[in-house]
PDB file of C-alpha atoms in Angstrom:
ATOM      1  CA  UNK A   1     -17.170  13.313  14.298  1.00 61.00           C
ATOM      2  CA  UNK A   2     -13.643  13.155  14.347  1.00 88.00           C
ATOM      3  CA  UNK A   3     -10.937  12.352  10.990  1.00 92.00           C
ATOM      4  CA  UNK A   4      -8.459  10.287  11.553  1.00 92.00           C
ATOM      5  CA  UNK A   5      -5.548  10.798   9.018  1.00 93.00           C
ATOM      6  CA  UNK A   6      -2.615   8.224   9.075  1.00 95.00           C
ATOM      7  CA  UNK A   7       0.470   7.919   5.939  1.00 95.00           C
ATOM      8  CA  UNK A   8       1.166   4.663   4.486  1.00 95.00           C
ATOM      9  CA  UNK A   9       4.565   3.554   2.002  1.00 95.00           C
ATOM     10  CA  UNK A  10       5.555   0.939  -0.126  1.00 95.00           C
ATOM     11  CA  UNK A  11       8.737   1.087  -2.535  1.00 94.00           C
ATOM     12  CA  UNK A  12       8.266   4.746  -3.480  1.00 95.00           C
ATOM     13  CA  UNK A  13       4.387   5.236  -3.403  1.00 96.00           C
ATOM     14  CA  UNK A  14       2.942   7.243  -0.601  1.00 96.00           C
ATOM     15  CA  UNK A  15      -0.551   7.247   0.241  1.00 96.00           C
ATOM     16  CA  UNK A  16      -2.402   9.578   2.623  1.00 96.00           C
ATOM     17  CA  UNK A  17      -5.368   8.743   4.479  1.00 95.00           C
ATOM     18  CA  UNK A  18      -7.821  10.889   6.077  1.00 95.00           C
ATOM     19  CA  UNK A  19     -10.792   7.890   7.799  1.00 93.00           C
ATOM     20  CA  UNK A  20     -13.962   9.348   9.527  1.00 94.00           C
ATOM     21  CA  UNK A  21     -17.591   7.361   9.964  1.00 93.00           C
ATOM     22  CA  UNK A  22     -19.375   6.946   7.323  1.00 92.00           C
ATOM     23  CA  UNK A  23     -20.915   4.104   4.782  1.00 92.00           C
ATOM     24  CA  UNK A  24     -18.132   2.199   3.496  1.00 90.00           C
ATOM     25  CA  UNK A  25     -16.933   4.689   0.393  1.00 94.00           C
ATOM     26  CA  UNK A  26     -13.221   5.162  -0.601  1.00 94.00           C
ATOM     27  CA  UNK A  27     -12.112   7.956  -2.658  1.00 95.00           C
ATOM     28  CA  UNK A  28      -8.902   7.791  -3.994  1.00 95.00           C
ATOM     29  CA  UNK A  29      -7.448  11.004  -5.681  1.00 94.00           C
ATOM     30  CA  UNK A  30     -11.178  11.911  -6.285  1.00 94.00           C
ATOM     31  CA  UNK A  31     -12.024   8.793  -7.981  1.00 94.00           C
ATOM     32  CA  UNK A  32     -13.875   6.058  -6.613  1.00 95.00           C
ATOM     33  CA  UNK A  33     -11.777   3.350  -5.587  1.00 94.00           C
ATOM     34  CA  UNK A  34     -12.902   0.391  -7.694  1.00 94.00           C
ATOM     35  CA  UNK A  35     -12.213   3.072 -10.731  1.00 95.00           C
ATOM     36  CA  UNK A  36      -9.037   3.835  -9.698  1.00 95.00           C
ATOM     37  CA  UNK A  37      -7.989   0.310  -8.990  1.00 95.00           C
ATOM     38  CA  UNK A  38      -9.701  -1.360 -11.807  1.00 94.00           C
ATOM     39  CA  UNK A  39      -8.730  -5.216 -11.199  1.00 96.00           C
ATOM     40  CA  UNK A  40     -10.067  -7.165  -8.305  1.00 96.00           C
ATOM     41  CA  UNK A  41      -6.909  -8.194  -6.331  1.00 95.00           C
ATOM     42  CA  UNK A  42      -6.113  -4.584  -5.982  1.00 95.00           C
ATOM     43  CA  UNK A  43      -9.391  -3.733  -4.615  1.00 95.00           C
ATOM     44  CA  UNK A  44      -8.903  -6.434  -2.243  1.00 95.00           C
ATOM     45  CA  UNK A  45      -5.605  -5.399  -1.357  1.00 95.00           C
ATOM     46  CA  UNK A  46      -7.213  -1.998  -0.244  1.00 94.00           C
ATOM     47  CA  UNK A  47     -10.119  -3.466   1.585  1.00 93.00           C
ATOM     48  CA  UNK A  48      -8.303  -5.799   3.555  1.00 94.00           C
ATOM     49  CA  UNK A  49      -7.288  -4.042   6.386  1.00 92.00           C
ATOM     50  CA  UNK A  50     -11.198  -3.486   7.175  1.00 92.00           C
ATOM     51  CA  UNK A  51     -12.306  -6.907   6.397  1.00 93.00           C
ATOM     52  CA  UNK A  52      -9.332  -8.408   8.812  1.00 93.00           C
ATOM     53  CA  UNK A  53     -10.718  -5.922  11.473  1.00 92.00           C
ATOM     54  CA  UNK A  54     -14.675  -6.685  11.042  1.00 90.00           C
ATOM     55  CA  UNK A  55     -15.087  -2.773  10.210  1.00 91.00           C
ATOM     56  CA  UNK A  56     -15.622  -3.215   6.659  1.00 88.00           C
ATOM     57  CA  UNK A  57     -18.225  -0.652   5.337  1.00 88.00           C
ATOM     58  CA  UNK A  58     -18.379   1.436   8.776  1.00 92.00           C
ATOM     59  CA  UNK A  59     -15.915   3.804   7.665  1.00 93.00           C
ATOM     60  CA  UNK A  60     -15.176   6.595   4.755  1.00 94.00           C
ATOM     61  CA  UNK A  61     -11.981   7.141   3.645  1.00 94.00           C
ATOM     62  CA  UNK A  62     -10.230   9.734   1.521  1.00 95.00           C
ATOM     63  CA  UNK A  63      -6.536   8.639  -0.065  1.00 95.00           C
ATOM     64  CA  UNK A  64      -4.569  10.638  -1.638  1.00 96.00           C
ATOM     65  CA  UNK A  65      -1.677   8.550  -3.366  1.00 96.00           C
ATOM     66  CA  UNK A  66       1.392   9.194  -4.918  1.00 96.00           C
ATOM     67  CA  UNK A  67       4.588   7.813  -6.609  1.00 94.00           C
ATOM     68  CA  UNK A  68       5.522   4.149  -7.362  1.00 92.00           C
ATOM     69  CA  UNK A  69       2.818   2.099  -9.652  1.00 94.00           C
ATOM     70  CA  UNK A  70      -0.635   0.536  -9.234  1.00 95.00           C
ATOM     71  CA  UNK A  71       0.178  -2.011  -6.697  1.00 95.00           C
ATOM     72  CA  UNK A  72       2.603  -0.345  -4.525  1.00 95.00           C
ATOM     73  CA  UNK A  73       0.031   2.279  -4.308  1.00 96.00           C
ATOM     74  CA  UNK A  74      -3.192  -0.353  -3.441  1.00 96.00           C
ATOM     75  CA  UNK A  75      -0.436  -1.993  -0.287  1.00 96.00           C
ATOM     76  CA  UNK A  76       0.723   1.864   0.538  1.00 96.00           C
ATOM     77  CA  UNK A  77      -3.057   2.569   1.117  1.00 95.00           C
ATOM     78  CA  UNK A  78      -3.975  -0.988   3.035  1.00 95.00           C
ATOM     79  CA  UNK A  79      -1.127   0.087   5.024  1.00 96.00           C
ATOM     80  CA  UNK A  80      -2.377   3.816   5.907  1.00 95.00           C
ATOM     81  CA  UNK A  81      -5.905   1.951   6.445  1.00 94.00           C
ATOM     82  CA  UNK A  82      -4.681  -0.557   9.137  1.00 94.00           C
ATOM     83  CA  UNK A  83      -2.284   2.025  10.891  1.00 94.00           C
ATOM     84  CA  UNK A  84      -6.002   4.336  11.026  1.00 94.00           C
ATOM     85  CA  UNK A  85      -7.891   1.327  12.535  1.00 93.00           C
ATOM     86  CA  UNK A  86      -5.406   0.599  15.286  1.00 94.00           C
ATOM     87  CA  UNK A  87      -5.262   4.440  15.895  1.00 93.00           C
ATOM     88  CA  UNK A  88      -8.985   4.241  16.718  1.00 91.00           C
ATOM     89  CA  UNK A  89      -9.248   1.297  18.270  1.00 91.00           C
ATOM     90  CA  UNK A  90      -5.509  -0.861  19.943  1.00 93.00           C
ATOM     91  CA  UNK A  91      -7.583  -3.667  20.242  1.00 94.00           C
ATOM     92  CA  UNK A  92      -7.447  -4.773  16.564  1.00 92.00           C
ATOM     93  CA  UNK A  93      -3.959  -4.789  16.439  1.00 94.00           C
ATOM     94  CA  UNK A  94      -3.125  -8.406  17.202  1.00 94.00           C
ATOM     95  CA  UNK A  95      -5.558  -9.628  14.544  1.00 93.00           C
ATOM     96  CA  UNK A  96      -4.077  -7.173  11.720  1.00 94.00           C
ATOM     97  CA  UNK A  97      -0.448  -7.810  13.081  1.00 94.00           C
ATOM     98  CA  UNK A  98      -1.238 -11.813  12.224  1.00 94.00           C
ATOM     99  CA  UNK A  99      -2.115 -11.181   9.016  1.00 93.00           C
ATOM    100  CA  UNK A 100       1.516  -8.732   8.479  1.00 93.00           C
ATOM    101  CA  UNK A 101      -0.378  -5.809   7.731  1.00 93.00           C
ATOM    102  CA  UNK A 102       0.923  -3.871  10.330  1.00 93.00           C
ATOM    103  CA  UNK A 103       4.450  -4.461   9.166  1.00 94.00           C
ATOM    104  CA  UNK A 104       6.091  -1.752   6.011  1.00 93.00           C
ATOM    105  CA  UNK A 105       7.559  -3.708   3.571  1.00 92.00           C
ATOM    106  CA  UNK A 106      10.833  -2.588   3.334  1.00 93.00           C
ATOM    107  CA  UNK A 107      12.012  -3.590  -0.100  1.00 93.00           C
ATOM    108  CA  UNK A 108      13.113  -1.449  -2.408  1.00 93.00           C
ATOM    109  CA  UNK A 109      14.520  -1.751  -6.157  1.00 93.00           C
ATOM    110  CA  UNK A 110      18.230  -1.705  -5.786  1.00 94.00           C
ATOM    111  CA  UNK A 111      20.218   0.926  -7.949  1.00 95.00           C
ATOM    112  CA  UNK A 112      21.713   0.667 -10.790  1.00 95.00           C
ATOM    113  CA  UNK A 113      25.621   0.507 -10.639  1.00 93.00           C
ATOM    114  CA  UNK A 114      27.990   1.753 -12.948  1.00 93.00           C
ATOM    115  CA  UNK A 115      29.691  -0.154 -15.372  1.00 89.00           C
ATOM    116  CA  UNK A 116      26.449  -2.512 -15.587  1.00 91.00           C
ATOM    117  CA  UNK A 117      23.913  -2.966 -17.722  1.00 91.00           C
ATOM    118  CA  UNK A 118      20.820  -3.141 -14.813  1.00 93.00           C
ATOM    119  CA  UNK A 119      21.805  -3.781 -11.016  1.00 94.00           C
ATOM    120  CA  UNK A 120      23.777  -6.674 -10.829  1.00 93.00           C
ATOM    121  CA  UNK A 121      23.276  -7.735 -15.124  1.00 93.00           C
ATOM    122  CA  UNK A 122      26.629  -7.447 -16.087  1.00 89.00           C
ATOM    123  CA  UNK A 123      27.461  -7.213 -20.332  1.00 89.00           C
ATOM    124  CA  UNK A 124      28.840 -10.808 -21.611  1.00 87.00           C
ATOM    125  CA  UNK A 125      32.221 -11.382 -22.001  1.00 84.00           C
ATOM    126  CA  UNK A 126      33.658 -13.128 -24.956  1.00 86.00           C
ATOM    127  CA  UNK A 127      37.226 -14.357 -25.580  1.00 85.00           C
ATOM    128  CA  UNK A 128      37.491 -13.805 -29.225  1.00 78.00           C
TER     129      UNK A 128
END
């Protein structure tokens, strides 16, 4: 039986994947998964990737996840998931590519500049 480990990133959350046979459990950062992502679109987000492949329960994984918030973790981890599927098997690539779950979102929050209140909010102006 062989483990399969794979990285996944979105904005500044980093999740690490380690995906071997099994029944279907994720751990993430030693929690069960629906505990650590309490609200149903976030467990979807992280189940995706096996449901879009027809693998769902046929795998274990183990995540460890860190950095960025809640949601940017759940995507980090679909990410790692589907780059682990493809690893195993190239032939679910196409259908995981269609739904863009092969691609890393890129998008990041843009810094803060000086002089400004945020990154582009400047401070009003007044002519009085």
């Amino acid at each position: 039986m062989s483990v399969t480990n794979t990285s996944g990133r979105r904005k500044t959350a980093v999740a690490r994947i380690y995906l071997k046979e099994g029944n279907g459990a994720i751990t993430v950062n030693g929690k069960d998964h629906k505990e650590y992502f309490p609200t149903l679109p976030l467990q979807y987000i992280v189940n995706q990737s096996f449901e879009v492949a027809e693998l769902a329960g046929q795998y274990d994984v183990t995540v460890n996840v860190a950095g960025g918030g809640i949601t940017g973790q759940a995507q980090a981890v679909r990410l790692a998931i589907a780059k682990a599927i493809v690893e195993l098997d190239a032939e679910k690539k196409p259908a995981l590519r269609a739904k863009g779950l092969m691609t890393r979102d890129m998008r990041m929050v843009e810094r803060k500049k000086p002089g400004r209140k945020k990154a582009r909010k400047k401070f009003q102006f007044s002519k009085r």
